[in-house]
XYZ file of C-alpha atoms in Angstrom:
608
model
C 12.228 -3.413 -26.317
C 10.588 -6.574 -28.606
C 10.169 -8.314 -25.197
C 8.466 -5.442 -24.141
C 6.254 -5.397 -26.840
C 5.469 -9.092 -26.899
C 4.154 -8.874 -23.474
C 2.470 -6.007 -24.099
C -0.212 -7.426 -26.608
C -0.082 -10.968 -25.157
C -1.490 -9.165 -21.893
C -4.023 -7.245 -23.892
C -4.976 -10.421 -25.971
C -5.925 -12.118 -22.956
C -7.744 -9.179 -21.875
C -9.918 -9.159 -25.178
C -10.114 -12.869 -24.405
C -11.500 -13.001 -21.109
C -13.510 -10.018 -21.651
C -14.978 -11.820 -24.966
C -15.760 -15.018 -22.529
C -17.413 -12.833 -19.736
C -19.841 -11.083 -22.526
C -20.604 -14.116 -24.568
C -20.580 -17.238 -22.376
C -24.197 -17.668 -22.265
C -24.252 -17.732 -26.434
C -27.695 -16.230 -25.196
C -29.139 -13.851 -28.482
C -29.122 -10.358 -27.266
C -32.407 -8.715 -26.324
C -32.977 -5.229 -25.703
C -33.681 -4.833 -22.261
C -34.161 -1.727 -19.975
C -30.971 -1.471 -17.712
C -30.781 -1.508 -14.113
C -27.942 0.027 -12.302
C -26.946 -2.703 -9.737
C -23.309 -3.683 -9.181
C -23.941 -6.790 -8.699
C -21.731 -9.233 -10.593
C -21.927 -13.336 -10.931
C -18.768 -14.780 -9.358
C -18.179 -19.049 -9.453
C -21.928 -19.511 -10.106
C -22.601 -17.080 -6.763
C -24.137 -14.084 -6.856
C -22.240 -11.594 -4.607
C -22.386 -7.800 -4.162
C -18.854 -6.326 -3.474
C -17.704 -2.519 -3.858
C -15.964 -1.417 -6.408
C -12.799 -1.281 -4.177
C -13.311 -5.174 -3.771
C -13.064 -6.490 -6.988
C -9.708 -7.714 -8.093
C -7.658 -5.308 -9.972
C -8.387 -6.673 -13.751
C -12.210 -6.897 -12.698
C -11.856 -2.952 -11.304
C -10.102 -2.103 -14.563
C -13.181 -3.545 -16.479
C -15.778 -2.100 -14.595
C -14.339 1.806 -14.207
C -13.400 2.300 -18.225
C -16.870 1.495 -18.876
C -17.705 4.426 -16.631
C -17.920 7.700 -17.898
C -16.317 9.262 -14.749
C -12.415 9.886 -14.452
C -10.353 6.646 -13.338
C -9.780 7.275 -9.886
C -6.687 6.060 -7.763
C -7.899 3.801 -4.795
C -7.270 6.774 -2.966
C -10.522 8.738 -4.914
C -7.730 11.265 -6.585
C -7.637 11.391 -10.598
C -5.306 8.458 -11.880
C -3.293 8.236 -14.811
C -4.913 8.721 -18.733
C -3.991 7.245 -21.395
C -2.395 9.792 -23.538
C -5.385 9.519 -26.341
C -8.244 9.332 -23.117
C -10.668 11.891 -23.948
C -10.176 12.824 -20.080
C -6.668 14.085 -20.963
C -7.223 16.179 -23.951
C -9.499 19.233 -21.582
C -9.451 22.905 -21.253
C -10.456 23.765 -17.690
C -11.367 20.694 -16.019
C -11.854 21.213 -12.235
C -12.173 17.952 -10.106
C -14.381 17.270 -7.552
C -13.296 17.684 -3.777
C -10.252 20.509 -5.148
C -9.774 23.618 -2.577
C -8.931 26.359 -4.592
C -5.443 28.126 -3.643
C -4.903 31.088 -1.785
C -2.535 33.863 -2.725
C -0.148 33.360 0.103
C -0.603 29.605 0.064
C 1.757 29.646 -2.983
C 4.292 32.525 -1.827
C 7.481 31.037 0.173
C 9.407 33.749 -0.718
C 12.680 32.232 -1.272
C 13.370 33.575 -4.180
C 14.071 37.292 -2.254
C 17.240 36.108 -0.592
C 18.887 34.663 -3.191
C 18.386 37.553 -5.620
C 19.810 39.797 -2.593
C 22.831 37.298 -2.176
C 23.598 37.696 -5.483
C 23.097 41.964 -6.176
C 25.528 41.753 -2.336
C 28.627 39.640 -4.040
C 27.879 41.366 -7.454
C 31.262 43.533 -7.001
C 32.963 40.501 -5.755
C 33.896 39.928 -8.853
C 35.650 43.730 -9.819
C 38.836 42.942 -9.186
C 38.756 40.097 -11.437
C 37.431 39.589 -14.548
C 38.414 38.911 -18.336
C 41.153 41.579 -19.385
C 38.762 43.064 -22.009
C 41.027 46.439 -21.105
C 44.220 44.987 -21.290
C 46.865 46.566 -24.416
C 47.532 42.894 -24.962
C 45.084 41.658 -27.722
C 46.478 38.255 -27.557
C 45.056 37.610 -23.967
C 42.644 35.197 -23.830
C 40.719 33.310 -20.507
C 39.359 30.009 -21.363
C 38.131 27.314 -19.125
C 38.392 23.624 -20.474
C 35.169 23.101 -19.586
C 33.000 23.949 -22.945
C 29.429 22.916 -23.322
C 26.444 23.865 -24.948
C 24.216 21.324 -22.879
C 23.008 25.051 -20.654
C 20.970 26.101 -23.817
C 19.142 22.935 -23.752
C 18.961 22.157 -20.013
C 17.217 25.392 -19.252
C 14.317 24.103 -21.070
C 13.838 20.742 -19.125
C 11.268 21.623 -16.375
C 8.836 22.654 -18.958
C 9.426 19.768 -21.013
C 9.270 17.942 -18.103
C 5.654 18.891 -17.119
C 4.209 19.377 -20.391
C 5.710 15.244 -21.441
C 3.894 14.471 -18.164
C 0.620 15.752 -18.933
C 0.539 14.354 -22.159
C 1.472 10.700 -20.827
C -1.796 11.017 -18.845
C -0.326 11.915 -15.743
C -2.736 14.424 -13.646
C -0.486 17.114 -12.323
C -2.331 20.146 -10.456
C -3.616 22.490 -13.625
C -5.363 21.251 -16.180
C -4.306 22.644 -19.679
C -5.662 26.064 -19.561
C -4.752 27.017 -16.024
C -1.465 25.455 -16.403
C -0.590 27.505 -19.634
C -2.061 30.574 -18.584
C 0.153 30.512 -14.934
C 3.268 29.506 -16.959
C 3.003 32.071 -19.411
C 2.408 34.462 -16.979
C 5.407 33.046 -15.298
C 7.552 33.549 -18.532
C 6.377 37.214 -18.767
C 7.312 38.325 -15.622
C 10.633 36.559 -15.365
C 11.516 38.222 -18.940
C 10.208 41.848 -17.756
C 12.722 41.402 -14.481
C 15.489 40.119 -16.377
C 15.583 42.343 -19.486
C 14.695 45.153 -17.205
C 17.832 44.074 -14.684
C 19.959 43.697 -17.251
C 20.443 46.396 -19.674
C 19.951 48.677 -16.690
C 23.006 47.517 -14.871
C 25.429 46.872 -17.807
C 27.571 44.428 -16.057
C 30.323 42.818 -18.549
C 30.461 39.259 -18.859
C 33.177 36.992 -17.416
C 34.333 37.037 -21.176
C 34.433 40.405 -22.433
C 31.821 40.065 -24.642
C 28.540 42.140 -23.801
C 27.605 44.247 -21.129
C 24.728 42.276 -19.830
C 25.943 39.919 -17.536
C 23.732 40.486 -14.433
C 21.718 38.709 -14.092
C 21.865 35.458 -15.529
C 18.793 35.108 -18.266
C 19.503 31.190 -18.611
C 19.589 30.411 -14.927
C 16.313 32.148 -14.570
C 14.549 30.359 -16.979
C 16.139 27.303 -15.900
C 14.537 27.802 -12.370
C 11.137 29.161 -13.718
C 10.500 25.920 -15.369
C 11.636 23.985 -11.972
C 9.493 25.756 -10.008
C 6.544 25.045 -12.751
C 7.359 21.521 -12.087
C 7.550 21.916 -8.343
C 4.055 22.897 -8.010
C 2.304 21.144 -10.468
C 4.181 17.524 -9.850
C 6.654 18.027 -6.566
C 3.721 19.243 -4.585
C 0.628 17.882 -5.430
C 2.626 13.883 -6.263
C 5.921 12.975 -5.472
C 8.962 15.139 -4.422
C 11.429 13.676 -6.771
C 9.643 15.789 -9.326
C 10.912 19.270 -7.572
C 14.555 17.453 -6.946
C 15.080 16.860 -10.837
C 13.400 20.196 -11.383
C 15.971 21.908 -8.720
C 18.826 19.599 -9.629
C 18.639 20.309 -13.280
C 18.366 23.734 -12.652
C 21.232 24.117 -10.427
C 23.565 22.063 -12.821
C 22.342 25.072 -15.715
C 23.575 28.231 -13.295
C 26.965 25.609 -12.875
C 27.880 25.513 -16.294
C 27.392 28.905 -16.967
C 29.679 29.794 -14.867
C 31.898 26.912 -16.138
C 31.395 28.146 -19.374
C 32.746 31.666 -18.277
C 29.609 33.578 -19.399
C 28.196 34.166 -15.730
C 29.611 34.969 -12.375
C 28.546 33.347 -9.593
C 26.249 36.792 -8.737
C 24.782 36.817 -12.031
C 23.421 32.729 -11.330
C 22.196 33.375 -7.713
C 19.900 36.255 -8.669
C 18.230 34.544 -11.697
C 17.570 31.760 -9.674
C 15.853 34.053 -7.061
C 14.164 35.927 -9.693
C 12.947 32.717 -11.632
C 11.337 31.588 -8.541
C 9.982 35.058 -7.630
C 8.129 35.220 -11.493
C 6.946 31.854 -10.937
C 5.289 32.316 -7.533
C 3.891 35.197 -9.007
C 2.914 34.061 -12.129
C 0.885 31.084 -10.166
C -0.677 33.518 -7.198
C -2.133 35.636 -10.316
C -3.639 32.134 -11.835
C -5.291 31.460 -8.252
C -6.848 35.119 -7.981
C -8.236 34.597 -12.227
C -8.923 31.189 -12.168
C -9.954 30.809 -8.800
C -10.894 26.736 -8.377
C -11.368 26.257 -12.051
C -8.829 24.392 -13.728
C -7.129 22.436 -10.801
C -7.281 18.675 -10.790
C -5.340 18.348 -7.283
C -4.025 19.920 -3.839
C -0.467 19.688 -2.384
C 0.138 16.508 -0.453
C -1.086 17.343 2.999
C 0.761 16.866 6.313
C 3.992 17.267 7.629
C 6.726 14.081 7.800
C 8.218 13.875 11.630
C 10.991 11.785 9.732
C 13.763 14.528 9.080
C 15.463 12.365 6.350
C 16.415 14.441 3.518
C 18.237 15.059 0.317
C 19.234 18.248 -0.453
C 20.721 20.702 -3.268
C 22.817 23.605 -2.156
C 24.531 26.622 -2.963
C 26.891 28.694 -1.078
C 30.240 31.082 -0.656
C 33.372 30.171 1.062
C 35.398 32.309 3.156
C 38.975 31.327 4.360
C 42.741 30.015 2.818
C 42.922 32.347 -0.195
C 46.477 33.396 -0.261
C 49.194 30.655 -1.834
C 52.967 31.887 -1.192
C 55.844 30.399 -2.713
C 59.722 31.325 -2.268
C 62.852 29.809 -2.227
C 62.500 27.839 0.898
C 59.826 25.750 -1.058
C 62.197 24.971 -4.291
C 61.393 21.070 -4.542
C 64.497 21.588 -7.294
C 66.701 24.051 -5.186
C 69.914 21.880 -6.292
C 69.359 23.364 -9.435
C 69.904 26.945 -8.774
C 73.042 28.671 -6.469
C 71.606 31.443 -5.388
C 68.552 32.677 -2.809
C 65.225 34.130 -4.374
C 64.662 37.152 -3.021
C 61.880 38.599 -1.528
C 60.427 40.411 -4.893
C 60.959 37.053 -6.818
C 58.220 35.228 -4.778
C 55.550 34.199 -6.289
C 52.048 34.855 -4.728
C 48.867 33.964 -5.727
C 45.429 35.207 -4.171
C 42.054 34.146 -4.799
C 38.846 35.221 -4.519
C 35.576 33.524 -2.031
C 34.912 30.380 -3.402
C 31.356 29.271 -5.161
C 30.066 25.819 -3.751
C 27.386 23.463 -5.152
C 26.409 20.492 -2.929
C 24.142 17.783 -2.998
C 23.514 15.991 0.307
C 21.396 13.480 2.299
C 20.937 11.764 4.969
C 18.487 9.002 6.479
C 17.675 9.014 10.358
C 17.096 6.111 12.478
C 14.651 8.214 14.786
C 13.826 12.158 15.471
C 17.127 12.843 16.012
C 19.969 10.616 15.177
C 21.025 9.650 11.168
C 23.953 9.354 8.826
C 24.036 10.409 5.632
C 26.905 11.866 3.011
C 27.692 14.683 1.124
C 29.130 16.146 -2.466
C 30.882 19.370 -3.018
C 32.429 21.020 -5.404
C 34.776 24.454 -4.354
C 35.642 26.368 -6.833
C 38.473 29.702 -5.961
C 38.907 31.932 -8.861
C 42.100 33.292 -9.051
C 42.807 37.365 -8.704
C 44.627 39.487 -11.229
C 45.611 36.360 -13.014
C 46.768 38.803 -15.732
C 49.653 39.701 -13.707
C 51.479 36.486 -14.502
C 50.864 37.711 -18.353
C 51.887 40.411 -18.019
C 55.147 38.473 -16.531
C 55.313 36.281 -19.488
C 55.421 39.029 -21.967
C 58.201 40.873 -19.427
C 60.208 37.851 -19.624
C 60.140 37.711 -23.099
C 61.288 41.757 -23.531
C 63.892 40.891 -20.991
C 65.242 38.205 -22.775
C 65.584 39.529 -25.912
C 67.295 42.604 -24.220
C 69.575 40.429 -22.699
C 70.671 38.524 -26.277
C 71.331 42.320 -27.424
C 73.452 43.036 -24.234
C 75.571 39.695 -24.581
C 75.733 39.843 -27.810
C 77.463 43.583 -27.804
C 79.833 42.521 -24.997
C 81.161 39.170 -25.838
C 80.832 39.699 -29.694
C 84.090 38.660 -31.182
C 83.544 41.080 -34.234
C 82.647 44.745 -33.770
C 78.449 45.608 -33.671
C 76.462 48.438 -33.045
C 73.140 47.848 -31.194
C 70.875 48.941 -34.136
C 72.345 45.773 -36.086
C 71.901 43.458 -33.346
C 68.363 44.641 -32.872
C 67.878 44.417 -36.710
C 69.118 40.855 -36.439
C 66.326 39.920 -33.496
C 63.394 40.593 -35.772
C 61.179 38.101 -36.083
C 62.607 35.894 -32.970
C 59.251 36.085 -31.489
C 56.518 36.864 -34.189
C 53.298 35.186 -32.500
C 52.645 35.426 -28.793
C 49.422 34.087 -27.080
C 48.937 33.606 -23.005
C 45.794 31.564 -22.189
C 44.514 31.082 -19.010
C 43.281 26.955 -19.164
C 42.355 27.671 -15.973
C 41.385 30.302 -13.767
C 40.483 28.483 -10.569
C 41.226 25.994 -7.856
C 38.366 23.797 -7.971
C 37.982 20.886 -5.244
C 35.889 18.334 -5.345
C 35.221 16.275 -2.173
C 32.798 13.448 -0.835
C 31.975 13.274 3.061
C 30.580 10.806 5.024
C 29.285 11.006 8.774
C 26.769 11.366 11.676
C 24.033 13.777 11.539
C 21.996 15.160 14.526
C 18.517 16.925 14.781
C 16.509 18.619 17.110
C 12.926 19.609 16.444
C 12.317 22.958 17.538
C 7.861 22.931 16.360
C 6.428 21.003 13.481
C 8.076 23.476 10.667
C 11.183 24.664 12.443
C 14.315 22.429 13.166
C 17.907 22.839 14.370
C 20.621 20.239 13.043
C 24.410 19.654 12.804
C 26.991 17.289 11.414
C 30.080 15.354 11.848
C 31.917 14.258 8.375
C 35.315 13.147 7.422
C 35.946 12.179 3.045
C 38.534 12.641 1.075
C 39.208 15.878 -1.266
C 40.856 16.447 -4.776
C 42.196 19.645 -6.722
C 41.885 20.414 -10.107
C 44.333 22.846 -10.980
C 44.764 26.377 -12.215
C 46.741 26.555 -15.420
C 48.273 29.249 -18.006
C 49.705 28.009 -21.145
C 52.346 30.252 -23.422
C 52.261 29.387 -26.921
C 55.427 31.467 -29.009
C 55.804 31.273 -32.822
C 58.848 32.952 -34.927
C 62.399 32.470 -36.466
C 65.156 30.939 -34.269
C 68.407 32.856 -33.582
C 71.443 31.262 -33.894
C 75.290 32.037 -33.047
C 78.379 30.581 -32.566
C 79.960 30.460 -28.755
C 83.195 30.104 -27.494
C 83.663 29.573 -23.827
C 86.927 28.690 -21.639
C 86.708 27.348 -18.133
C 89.895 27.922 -15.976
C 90.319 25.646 -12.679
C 86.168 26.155 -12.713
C 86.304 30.190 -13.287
C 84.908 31.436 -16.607
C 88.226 33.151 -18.383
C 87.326 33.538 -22.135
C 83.238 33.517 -23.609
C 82.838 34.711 -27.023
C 79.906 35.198 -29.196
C 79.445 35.760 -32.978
C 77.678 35.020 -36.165
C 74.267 36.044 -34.934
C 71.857 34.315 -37.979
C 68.301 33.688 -38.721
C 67.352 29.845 -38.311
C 64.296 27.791 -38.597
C 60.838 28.663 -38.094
C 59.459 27.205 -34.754
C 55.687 26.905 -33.216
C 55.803 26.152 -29.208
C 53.311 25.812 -26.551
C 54.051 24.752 -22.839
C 52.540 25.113 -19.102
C 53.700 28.281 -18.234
C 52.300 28.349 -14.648
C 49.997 25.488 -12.800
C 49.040 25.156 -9.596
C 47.373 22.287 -7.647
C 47.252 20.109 -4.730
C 47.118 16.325 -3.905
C 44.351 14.349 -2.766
C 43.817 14.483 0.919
C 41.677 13.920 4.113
C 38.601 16.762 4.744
C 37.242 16.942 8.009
C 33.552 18.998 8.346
C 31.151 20.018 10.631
C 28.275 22.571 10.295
C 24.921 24.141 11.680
C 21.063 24.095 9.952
C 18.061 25.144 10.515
C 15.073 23.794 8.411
C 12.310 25.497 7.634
C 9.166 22.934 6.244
C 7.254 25.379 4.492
C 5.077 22.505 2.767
C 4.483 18.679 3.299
C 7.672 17.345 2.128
C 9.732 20.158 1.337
C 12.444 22.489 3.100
C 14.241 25.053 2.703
C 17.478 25.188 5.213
C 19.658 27.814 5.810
C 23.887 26.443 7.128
C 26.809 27.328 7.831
C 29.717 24.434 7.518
C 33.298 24.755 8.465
C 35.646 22.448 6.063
C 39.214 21.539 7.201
C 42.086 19.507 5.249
C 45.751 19.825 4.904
C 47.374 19.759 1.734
C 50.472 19.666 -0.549
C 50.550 22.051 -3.031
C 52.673 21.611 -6.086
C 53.743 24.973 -8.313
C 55.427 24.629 -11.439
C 56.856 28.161 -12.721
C 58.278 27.846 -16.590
C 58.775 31.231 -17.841
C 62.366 30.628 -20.052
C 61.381 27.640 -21.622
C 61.432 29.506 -24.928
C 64.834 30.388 -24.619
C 66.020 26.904 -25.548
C 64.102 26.933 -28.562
C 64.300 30.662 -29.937
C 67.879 30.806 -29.191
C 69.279 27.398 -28.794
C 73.043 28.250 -28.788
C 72.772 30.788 -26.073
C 70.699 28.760 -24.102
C 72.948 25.824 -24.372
C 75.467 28.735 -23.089
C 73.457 30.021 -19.907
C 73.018 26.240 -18.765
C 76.646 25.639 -19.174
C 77.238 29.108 -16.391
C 74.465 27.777 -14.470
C 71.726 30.258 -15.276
C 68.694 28.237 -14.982
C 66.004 27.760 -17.779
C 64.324 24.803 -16.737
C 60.952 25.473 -14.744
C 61.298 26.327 -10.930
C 59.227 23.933 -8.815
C 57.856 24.837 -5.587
C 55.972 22.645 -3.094
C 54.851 23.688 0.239
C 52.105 21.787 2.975
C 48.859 24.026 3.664
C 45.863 24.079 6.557
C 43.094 24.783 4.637
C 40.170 25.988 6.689
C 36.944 27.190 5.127
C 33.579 28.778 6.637
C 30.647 27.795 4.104
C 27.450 29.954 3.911
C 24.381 28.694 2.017
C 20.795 27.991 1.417
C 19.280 24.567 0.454
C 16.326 23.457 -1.150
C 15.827 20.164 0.392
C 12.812 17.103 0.772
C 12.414 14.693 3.737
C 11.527 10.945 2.767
């Protein structure tokens, strides 16, 4: 940063230098003098007439900031300001040689399909959801991924465009048009959303409002990308509208990470953020009409179909996981069959993706390129695996009473026995770490075009990358007062003769927690393919519409630990079942799975 500085104010020392050697060389006194307006300037003792678009950059510099017209670009367009320019600080500014906007111009109308994606899947999500209903208080669903980045990040496109203008950075609006089509913007965005929401009650993920649908962040989020789109992405480079868009996107993501949206709630604010903004910017070209705007949209269409693109779509296909005893990884552990009730099954719902892809092409038609995904599955009725949990633990307990009453060396009735089991579990909590299979994967490969006119494309793709799993994951966490007893067992030639039980005592206060169910898979080979088509609606920009198929074949690991407690709450008896061989130690299941999915999206993309 020092060097920075140093060079900084040697460069404009020499400036003041040369400048102050130019205007005083002659040591001439000054004489008031009726100017002429000749650009003629005295070069090596020559005098030469150039244009102003001749003269070496530090002479141009010189010459146009003694002007008291905008700096201009080489091109003619308005330049960068410096931030305290007098140029920069104006209302309604209008440069010359500006076409004002028409209505439909600035209407793509994207925003219409993704609000109706998401108001389509919005009862995707009925069959699961947070247990807000369920008798057990001490349910809980939490994901480990907890941010509060998503207040902040919805705020960036905004900041974004506002930092530019201030830096001196012509965008298309000056400061009146551009506050007046942002704030109209804002409005309408808040009137749909508000409107939306509090007329369709939909609970959150969580449990805790009714006003779920749709998502108020993401469509912010995307009203200030959109802001950003048109006044930088269109009118000077199309990076601006891929941060915009990125950022965006990321800010629906962790909403749903954050379990506060579903995936229905994020795709219809981001339609309806774009919608207010399209709006909000056709009603600033019917009021303002050509005052205000400083430049048009980048004219003419790229032949060059490289691209980079940001992506969101549902995947249909391997949702069912089924585990019996023919997929025991430890099967020498247990001497008997699981039986057809005792499987374990797990289904899931269509998965969410989020991509970001490119690809550079060689000519018209021929390219490689790459592509990241994440997959995320949410689990269905997760809650009936807590439901187990607390089933295992009544079981349990009921089966210490029944033991104890047969094998009890000393006469008991039941009532004392269950007077004695107070307290063995005082504190139960199931939480739900995880909800979802998530897989992340990262494709390489050959990608095809074929022009179909100057707007319309078709295109396709070969990939092959490698895939990982993050795993779904429900923790049991059981506090209370041990139970201890004294055993007595006799083997005979291997057969059980003689077990005893008595002296059925409080012990020491425990505090446990353990994985009581996970589920993932191992890293593995993806194969993909897909179809496009590419709409350029303006210059650089796209919007495609694809459908990918995604194949890999995995190992899938289950771990099942629902008795785990029993070695801690009652130690002696658990010592006991082990010795009979009733097992307490998790059950382990691995099996090998196709997994095919069909991916349906939409992309906002750019070509380079």
């Amino acid at each position: 940063m020092k060097k920075c500085l140093s060079t900084i104010v040697i460069v404009l020392l020499c400036g003041v230098i040369r400048a102050a050697e130019i205007d005083f060389i002659s040591m001439e006194p000054l004489t008031p003098t009726d100017p002429e307006m000749k650009p003629e300037l005295t070069c090596n003792g020559e005098d030469t007439l150039r244009s102003e678009l001749e003269l070496r950059p530090d002479e141009r510099f010189r010459v146009l900031s003694l002007t008291s017209e905008p700096i201009r670009a080489d091109d003619g367009t308005s330049g960068i300001h410096a931030p305290w320019g007098k140029e920069n600080w104006t209302w309604m500014r209008t440069n010359p040689d500006v076409k004002p906007y028409k209505v439909m111009d600035d209407l793509s109308f994207v925003g219409i399909p993704l609000f109706a994606a998401g108001w389509i899947i919005k009862g995707e999500k009925a069959s699961f959801r947070q247990d807000y209903n369920n008798p057990h208080s001490n349910t809980r669903l939490i994901t480990n991924f907890k941010t509060g980045i998503d207040d902040y990040t919805q705020f960036f496109g905004p900041a974004m465009t506002v930092g530019l203008k201030l830096g001196g950075y012509e965008g298309r609006s000056d400061w009146g048009r551009l506050l007046g089509s942002s704030l109209m913007s804002y409005a309408i965005m808040a009137g749909f959303v508000n409107s939306i929401k509090y007329t369709a009650s939909e609970m959150r993920p969580d449990g805790s409002t009714a006003n779920s649908w749709p998502s108020g962040h993401t469509a912010t989020s995307f009203v200030g990308a959109t802001i950003l789109h048109k006044e930088y992405g269109l009118t000077r480079s199309p990076w601006f509208s891929v941060a915009g868009y990125g950022v965006a996107t990321a800010t629906g993501v962790m909403r749903i990470l954050n379990n506060r949206h579903w995936i229905s709630d994020v795709l219809s604010g981001a339609g309806i953020g774009i919608i207010s903004t399209e709006l909000g910017y056709a009603l600033g070209d019917v009021l303002f009409k050509k005052r205000g705007l400083l430049r048009n949209d980048l004219e003419g269409f790229s032949d060059d179909p490289s691209f980079f693109s940001i992506s969101m779509g549902m995947s249909f296909g391997s949702k069912s996981f089924d585990f019996g005893y023919e997929n025991l990884k430890n099967v020498e552990d247990f001497d008997y069959e699981v039986e057809d009730d005792d499987r374990l099954h797990i289904d899931f719902h269509t998965a969410t993706t989020v991509d970001a892809e490119g690809a550079y092409f060689f000519n018209k038609y021929v390219g490689i390129g790459g592509r990241l995904r994440v997959r995320a599955m949410t689990a269905k009725g997760w809650s009936d695996f807590v439901s187990d949990a607390h089933e295992d633990r009544d079981q349990t307990i009921q089966l210490i009473n029944a033991w104890y009453n047969m094998f009890s060396s000393t006469p008991v009735t039941e009532a004392q026995v269950d007077g004695l089991l107070q307290g063995i579990v005082s504190d139960e909590e199931i939480t739900v770490e995880s909800d979802h299979l998530t897989e992340f994967s990262a494709n390489v490969g050959l990608y095809l075009n074929l022009p179909l006119s100057n707007r319309f494309s078709l295109g396709t793709k070969f990939l092959v990358g490698r895939t990982m799993t993050q795993e779904l994951d429900i923790n049991a966490a059981y506090k209370g007062t041990t139970k201890n007893m004294d055993t007595h067992i006799v083997f005979d030639n291997g057969t059980l003769s003689d077990l005893a039980i008595s002296n059925l005592r409080d012990g020491e206060k425990y505090d446990i927690e353990w994985d009581y169910l996970t589920l993932g898979g191992n890293n593995s080979t993806t194969y993909g393919t897909g179809l496009s088509l590419t709409y350029k609606y303006k210059s650089n920009f796209m919007w495609k519409v694809f459908v990918d198929y995604d194949y890999s074949k995995k190992k899938f690991t289950l771990t099942y630990d629902p008795l785990r407690f029993m070695k801690v709450t009652t130690p002696d008896l658990g010592a006991l079942l082990e010795t009979i061989n009733v097992q307490l130690d998790p059950s382990v299941y691995e099996r090998e799975k196709k997994m095919h999915y069909v991916t349906i999206g939409g992309s906002f993309a750019i070509s380079f």
